[in-house]
mmCIF file of C-alpha atoms and ligand atoms in Angstrom:
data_model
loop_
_atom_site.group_PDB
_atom_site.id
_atom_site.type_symbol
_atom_site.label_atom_id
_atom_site.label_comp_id
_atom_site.label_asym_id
_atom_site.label_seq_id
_atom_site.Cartn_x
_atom_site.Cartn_y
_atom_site.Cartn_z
ATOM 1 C CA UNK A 111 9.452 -20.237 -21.447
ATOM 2 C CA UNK A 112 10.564 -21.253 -25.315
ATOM 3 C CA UNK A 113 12.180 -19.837 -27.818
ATOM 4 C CA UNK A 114 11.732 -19.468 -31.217
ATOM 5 C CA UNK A 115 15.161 -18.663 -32.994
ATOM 6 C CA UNK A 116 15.302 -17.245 -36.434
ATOM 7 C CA UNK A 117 18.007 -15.741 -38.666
ATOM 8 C CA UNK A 118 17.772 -13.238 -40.876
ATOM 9 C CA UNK A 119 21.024 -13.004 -42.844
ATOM 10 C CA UNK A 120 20.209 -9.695 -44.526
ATOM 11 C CA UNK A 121 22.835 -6.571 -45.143
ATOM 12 C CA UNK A 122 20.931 -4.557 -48.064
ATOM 13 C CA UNK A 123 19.292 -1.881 -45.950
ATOM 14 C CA UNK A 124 22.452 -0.359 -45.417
ATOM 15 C CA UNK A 125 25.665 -0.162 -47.039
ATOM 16 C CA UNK A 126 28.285 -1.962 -44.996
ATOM 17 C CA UNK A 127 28.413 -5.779 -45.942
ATOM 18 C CA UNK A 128 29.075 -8.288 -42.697
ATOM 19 C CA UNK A 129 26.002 -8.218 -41.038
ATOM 20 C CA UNK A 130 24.330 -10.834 -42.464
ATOM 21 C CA UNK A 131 26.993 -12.959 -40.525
ATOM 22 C CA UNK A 132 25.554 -11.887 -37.644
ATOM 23 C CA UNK A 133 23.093 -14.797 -36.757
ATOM 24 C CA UNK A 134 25.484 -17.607 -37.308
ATOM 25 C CA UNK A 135 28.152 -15.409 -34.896
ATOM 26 C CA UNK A 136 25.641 -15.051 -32.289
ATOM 27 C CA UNK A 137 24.685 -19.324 -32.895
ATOM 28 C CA UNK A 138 28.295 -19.774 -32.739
ATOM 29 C CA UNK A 139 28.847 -17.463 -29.049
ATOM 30 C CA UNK A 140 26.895 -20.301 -27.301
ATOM 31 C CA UNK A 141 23.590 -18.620 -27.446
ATOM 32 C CA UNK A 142 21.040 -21.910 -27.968
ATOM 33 C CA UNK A 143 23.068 -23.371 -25.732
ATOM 34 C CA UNK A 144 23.030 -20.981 -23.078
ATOM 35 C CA UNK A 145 19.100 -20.726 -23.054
ATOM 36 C CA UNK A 146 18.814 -24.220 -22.987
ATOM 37 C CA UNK A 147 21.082 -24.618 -20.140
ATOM 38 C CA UNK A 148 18.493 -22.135 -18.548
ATOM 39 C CA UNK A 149 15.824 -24.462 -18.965
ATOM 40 C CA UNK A 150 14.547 -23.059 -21.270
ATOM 41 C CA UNK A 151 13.290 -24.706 -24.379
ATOM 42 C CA UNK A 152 14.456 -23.769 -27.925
ATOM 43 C CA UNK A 153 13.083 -24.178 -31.339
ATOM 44 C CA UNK A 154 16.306 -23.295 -33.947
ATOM 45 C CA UNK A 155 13.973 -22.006 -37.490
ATOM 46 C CA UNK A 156 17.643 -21.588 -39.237
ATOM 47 C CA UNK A 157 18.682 -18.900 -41.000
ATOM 48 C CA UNK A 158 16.595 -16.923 -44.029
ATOM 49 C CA UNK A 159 19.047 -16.483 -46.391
ATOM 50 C CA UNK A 160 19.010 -13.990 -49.048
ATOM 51 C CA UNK A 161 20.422 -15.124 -52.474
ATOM 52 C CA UNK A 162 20.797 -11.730 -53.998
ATOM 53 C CA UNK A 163 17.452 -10.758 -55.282
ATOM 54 C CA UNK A 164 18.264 -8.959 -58.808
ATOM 55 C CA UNK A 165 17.849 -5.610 -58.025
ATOM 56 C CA UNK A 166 16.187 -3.016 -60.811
ATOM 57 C CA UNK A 167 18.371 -0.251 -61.213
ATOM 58 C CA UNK A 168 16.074 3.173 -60.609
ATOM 59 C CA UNK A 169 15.035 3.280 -56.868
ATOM 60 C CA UNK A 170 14.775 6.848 -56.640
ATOM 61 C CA UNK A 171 17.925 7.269 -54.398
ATOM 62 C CA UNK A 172 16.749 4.092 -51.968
ATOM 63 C CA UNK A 173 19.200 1.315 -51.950
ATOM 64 C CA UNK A 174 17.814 -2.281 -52.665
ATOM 65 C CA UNK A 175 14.302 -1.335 -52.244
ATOM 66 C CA UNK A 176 12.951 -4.398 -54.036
ATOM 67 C CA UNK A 177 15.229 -6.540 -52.243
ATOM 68 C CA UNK A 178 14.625 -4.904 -48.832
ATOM 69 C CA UNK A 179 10.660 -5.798 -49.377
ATOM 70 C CA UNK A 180 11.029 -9.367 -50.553
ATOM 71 C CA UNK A 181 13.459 -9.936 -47.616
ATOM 72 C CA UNK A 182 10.989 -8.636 -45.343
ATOM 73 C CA UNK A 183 8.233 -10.155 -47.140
ATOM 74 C CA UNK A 184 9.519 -13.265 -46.125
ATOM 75 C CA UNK A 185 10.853 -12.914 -42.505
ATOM 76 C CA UNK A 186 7.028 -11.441 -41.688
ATOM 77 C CA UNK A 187 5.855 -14.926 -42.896
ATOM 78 C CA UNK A 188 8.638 -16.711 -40.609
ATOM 79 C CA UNK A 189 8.459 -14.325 -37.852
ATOM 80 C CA UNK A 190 3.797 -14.963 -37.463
ATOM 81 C CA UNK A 191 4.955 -18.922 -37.584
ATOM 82 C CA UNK A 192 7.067 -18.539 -34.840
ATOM 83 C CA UNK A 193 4.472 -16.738 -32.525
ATOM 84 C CA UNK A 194 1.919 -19.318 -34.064
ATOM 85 C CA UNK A 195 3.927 -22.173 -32.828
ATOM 86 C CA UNK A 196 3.614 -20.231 -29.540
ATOM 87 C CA UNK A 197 7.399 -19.109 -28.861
ATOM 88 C CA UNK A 198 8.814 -16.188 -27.610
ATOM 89 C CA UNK A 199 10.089 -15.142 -30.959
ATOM 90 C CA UNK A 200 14.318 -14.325 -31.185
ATOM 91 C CA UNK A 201 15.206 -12.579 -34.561
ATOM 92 C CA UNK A 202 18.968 -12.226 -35.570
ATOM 93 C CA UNK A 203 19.995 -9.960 -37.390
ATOM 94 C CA UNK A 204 21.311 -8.842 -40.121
ATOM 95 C CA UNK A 205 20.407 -4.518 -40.605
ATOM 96 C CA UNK A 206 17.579 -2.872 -38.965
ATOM 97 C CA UNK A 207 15.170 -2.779 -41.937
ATOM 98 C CA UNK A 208 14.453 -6.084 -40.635
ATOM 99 C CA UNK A 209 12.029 -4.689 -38.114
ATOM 100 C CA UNK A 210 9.801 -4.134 -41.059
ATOM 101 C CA UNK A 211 9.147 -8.470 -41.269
ATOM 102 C CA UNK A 212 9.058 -9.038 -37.541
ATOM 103 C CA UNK A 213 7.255 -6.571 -36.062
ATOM 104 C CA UNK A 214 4.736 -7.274 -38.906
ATOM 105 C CA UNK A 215 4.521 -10.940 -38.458
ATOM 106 C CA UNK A 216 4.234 -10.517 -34.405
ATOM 107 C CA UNK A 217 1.289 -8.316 -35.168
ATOM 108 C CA UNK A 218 -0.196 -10.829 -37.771
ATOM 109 C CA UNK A 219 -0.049 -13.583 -35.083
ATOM 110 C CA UNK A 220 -0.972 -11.429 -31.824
ATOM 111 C CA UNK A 221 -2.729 -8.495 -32.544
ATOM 112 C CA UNK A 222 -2.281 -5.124 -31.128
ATOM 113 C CA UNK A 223 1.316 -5.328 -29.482
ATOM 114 C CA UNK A 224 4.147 -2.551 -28.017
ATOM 115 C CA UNK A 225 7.226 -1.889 -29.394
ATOM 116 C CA UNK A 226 10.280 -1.076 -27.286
ATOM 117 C CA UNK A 227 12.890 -0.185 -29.726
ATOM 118 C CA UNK A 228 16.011 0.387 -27.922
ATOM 119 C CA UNK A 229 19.039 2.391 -30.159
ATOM 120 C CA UNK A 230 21.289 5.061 -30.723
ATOM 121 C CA UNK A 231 18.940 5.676 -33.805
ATOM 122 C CA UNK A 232 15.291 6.387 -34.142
ATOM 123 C CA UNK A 233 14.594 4.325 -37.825
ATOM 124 C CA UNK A 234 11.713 6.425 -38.443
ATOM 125 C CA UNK A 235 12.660 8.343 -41.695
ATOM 126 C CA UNK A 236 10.197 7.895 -44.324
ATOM 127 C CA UNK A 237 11.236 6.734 -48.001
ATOM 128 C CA UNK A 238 10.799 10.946 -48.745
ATOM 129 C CA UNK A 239 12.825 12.163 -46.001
ATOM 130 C CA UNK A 240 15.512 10.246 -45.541
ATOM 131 C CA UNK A 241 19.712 11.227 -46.270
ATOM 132 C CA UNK A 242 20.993 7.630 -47.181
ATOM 133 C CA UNK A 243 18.882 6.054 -48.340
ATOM 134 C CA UNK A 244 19.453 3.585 -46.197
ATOM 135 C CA UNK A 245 16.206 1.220 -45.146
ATOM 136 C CA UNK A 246 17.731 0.377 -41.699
ATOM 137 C CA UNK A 247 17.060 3.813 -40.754
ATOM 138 C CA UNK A 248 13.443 4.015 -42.185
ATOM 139 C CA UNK A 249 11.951 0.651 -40.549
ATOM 140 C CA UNK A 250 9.123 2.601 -38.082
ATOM 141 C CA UNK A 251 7.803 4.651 -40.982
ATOM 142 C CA UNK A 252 6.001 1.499 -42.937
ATOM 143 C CA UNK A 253 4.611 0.304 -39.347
ATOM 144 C CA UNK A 254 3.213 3.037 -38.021
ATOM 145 C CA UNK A 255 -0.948 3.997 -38.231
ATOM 146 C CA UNK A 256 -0.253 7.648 -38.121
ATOM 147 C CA UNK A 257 2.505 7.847 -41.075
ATOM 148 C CA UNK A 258 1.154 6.424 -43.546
ATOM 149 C CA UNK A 259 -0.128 9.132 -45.743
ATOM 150 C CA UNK A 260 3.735 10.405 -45.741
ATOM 151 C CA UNK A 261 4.963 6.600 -47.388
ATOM 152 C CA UNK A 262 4.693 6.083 -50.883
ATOM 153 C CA UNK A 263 3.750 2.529 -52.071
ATOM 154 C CA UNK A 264 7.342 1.154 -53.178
ATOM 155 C CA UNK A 265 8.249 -2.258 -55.345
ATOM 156 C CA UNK A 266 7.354 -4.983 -53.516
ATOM 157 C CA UNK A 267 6.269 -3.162 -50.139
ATOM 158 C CA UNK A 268 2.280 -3.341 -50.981
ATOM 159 C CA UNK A 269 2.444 -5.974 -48.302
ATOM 160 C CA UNK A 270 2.997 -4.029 -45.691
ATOM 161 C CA UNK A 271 0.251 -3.086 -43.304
ATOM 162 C CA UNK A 272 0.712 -0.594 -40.723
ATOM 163 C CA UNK A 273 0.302 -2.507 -37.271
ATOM 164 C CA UNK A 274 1.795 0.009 -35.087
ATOM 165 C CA UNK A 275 0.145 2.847 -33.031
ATOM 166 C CA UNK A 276 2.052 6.048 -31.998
ATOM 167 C CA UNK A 277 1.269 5.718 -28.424
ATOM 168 C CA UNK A 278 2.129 2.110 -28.241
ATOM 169 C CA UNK A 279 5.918 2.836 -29.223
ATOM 170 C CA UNK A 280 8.522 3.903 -26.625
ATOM 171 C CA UNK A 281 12.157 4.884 -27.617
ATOM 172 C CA UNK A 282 15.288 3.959 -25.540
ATOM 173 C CA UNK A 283 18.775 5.263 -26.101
ATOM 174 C CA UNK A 284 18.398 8.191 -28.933
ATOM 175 C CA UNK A 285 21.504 10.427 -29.250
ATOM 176 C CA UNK A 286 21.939 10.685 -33.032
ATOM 177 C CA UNK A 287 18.175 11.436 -34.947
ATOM 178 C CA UNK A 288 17.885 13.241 -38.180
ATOM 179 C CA UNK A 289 16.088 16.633 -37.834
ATOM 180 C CA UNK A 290 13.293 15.197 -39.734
ATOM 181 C CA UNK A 291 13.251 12.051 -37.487
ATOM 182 C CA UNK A 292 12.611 14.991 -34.461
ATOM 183 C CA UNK A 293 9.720 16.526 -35.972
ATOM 184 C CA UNK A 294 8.098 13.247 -36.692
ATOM 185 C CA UNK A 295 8.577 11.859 -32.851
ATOM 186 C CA UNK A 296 7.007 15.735 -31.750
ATOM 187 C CA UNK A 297 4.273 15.478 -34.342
ATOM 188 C CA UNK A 298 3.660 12.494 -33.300
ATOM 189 C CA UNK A 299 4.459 12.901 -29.411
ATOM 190 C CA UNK A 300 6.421 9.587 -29.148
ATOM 191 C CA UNK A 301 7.548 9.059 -25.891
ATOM 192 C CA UNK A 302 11.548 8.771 -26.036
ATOM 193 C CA UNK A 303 14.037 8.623 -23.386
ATOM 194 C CA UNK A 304 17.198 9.619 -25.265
ATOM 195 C CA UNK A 305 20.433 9.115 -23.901
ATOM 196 C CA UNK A 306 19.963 11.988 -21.767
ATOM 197 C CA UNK A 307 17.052 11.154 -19.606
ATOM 198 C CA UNK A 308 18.964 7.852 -18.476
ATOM 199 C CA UNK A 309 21.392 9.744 -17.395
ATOM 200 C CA UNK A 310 18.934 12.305 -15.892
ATOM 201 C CA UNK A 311 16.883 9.667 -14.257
ATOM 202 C CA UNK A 312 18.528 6.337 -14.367
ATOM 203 C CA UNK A 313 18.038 3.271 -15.676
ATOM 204 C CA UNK A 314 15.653 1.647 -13.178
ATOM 205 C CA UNK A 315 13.214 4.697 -13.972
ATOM 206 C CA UNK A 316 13.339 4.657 -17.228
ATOM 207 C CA UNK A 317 12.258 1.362 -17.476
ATOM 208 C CA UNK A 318 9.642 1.732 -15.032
ATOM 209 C CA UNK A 319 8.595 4.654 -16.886
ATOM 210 C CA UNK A 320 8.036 2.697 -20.220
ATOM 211 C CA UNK A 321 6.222 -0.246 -18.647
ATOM 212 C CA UNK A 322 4.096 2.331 -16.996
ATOM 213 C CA UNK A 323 3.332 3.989 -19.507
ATOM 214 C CA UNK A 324 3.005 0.901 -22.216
ATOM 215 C CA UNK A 325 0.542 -0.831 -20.093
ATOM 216 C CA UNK A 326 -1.915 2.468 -18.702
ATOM 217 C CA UNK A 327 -3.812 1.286 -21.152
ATOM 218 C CA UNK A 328 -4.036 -1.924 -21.053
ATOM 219 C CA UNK A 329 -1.103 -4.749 -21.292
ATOM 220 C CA UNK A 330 -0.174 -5.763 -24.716
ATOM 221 C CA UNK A 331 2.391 -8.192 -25.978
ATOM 222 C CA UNK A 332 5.926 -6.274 -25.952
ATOM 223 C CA UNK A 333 8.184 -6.413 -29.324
ATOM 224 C CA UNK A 334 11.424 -5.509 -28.143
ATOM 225 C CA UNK A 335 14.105 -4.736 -31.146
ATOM 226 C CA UNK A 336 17.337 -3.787 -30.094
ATOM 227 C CA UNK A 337 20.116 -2.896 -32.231
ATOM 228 C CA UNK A 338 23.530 -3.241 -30.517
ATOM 229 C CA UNK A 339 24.608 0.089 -31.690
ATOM 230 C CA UNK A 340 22.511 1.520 -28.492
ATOM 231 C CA UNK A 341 25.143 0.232 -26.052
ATOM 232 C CA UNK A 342 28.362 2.337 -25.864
ATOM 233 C CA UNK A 343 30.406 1.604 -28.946
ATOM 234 C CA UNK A 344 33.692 0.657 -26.396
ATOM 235 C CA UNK A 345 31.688 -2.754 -25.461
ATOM 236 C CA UNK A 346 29.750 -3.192 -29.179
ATOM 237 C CA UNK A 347 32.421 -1.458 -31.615
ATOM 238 C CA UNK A 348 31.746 -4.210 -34.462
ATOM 239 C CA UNK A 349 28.438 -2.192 -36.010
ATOM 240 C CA UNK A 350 27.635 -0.270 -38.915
ATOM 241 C CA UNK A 351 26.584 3.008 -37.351
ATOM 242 C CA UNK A 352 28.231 3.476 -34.086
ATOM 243 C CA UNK A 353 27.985 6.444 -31.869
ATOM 244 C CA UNK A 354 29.557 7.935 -29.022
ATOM 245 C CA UNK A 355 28.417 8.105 -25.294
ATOM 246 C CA UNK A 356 25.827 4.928 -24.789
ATOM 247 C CA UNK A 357 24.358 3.041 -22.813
ATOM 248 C CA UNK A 358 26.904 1.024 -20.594
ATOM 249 C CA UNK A 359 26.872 -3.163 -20.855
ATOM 250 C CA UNK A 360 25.012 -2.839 -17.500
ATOM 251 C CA UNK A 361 22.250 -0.397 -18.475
ATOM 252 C CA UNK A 362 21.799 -2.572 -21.726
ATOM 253 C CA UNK A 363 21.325 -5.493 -19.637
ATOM 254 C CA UNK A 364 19.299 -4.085 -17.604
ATOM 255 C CA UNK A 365 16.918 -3.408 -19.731
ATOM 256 C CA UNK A 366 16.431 -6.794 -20.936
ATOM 257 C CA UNK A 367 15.815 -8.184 -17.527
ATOM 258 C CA UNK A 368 13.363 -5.911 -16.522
ATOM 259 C CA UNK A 369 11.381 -6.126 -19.898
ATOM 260 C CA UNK A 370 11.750 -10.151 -19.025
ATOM 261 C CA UNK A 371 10.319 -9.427 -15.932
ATOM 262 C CA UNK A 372 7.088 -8.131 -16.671
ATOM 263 C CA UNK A 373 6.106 -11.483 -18.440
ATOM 264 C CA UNK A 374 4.839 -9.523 -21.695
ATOM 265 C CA UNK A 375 7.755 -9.683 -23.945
ATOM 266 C CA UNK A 376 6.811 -11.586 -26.949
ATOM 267 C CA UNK A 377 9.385 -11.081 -29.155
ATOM 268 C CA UNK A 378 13.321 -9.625 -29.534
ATOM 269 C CA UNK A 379 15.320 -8.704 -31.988
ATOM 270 C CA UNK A 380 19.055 -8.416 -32.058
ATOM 271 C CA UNK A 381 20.063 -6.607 -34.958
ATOM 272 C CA UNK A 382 23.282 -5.039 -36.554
ATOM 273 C CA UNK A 383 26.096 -6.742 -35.384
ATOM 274 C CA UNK A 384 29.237 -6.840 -38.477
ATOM 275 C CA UNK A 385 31.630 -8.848 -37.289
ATOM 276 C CA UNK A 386 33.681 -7.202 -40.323
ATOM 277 C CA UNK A 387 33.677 -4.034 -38.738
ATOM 278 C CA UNK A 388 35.803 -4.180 -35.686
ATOM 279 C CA UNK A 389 39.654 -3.724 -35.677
ATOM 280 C CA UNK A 390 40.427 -7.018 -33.367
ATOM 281 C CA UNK A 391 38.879 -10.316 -32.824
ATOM 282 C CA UNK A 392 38.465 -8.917 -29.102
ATOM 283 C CA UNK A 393 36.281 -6.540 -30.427
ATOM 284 C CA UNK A 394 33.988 -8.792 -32.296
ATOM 285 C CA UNK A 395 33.776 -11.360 -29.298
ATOM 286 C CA UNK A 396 32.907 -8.115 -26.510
ATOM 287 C CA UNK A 397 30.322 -6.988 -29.679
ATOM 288 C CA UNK A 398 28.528 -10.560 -29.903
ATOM 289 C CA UNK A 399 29.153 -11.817 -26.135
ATOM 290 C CA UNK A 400 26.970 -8.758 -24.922
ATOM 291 C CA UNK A 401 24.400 -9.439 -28.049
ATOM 292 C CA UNK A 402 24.240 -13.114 -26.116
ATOM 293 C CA UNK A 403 24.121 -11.996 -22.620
ATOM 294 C CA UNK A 404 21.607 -9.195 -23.849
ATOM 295 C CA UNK A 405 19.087 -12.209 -24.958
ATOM 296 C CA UNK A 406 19.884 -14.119 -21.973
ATOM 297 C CA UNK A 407 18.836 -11.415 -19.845
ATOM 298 C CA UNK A 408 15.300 -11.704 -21.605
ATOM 299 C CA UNK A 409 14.622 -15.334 -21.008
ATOM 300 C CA UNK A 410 15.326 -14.799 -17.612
ATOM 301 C CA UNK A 411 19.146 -15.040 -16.384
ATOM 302 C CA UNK A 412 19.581 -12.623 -13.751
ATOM 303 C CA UNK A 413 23.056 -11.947 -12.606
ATOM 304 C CA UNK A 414 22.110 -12.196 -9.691
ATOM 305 C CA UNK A 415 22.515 -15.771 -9.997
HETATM 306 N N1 1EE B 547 19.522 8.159 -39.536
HETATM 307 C C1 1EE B 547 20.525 7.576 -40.383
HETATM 308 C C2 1EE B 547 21.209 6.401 -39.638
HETATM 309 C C3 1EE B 547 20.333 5.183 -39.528
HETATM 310 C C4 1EE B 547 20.932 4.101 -38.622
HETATM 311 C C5 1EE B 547 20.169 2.816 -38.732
HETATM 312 B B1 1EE B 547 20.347 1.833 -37.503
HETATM 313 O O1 1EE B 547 19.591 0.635 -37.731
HETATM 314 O O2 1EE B 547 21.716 1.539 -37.325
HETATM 315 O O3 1EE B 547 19.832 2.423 -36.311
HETATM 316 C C6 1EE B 547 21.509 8.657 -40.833
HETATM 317 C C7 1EE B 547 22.408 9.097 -39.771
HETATM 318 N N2 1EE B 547 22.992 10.406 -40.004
HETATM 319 C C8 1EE B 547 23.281 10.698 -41.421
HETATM 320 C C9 1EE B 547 23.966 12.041 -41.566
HETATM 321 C C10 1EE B 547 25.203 12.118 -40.697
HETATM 322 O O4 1EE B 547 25.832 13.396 -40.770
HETATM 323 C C11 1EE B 547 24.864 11.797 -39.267
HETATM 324 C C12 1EE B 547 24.211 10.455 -39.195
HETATM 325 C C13 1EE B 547 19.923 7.102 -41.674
HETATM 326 O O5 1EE B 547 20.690 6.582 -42.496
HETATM 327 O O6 1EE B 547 18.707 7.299 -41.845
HETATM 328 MN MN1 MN B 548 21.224 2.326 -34.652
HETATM 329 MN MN1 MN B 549 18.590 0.624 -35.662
HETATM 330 MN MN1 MN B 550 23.196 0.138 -36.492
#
């Protein structure tokens, strides 16, 4: 196993600034470290960093959209390198419109793939429907096949091609989508297990459920992106968007070693943690020591030992 670590210190898909410290926070919990102590190897890309690209003023009500494609722009470049140099690919974050450059670039360097996107948050609004603004809550709209006649062509986004099919996408965690976010996962028929079915069936299905159901047709490489906001705010507080009643530190772990188990995961990314946003240093250590023992638990650390 080897991974391929790259940081994305990017903030402008939301509003909140602090999360483009979140790679070097993560670097500095121990995380190369801790793989390599594993065994297993690492390749450290550095961070992408984002010199404030000057932003036109217009934007139709969409905050930094030129900025937001260039960023991505790039991090798809970095992201297909990785894969080409044959690593499992680790993406830190920085906001979730960051899923718009790795999920691309995996899918430039592998082909068809699945995407497990684990959250408290769907990201699926469209440039037309969303409330914010926001682009870390619009990311699944540019990727996916079946949307793309509802995404206008924005400055500096003409790069982006959808890589993504409906069926290959499976949702983990949901418990705060916009009504127009719900109509586009029925349209679509997205399989989601919102915070409710985990509790309904438990973990252990739920992730036998999505490999099931990712791989009836065939096994593709796995893009996991997980922002931390999916795990109960009490164990991740220091986040831009948190939300009430999620998953537990062992459910979120869990999910990472089982995904590690079934050999397919290609790529993960870690997205949203702002170290500015928690009232105590406690807080920001419990928010980026789970973000490290979430990764750990995909390149194989068990605890059982
Ligand atoms: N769906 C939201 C949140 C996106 C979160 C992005 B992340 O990467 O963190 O998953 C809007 C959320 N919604 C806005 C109206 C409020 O009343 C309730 C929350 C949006 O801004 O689109
Ligand atoms: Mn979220
Ligand atoms: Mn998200
Ligand atoms: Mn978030």
């Amino acid at each position: 196993r080897s991974a391929g670590v790259v940081g994305a210190a990017f903030c402008r898909g939301q509003s909140r600034s602090g999360v483009e410290e979140g790679p070097d926070r993560i670097r500095a919990a121990g995380l190369l470290d801790r793989l390599q102590q594993r065994g297993c190897a690492v390749k450290d890309y550095g961070n992408l960093v984002f010199d404030d690209v000057v932003e036109p003023s217009g934007g139709g009500g969409l905050r930094s959209v030129a900025a937001v494609g260039g960023a991505n722009r790039r991090l798809s470049e970095a992201m297909k390198a990785v894969k080409e140099d044959g690593h499992t690919a680790v993406m830190l974050g920085g906001d979730h419109s960051l899923a718009i450059g790795s999920i691309h670039g995996h899918a430039a360097a592998v082909g068809q793939l699945s995407v497990v996107w684990v959250d408290a948050h769907a990201d699926i609004n469209t440039p037309l429907t969303t409330y914010t603004g926001n682009f870390h809550g619009q990311p699944m709209s540019f990727l996916l096949h079946e949307l793309q006649s509802k995404v206008p062509v924005l400055p500096n986004f003409s790069w982006v091609k959808p890589c993504v099919s409906a069926k290959d996408l499976v949702y983990i965690g949901l418990r705060d989508v916009d009504p127009a976010e719900h109509y586009i996962l029925k349209m679509l028929g997205v399989k989601v297990f919102s915070i409710s079915e985990v509790d309904r069936l438990g973990i252990a299905r739920v992730m036998e459920e999505t490999c099931d159901y990712l791989t009836a047709r065939g096994k593709k490489p796995v893009h996991l992106s997980y922002d931390v906001d999916a795990i109960d705010p009490s164990v991740t507080p220091a986040t831009g968007t948190p939300v009430v009643g999620g998953l537990t530190y062992r459910e979120g772990v869990y999910i990472t070693e089982h995904l590690c188990g079934t050999g397919l995961l290609s790529a993960v990314d870690l997205v949203e943690v702002n170290p500015l946003l928690a009232k105590t240093d406690q807080d920001v250590q419990s928010t980026v020591n789970t973000a490290v023992d979430l990764l750990l638990g995909c390149f194989g650390r068990l605890r059982e030992g």
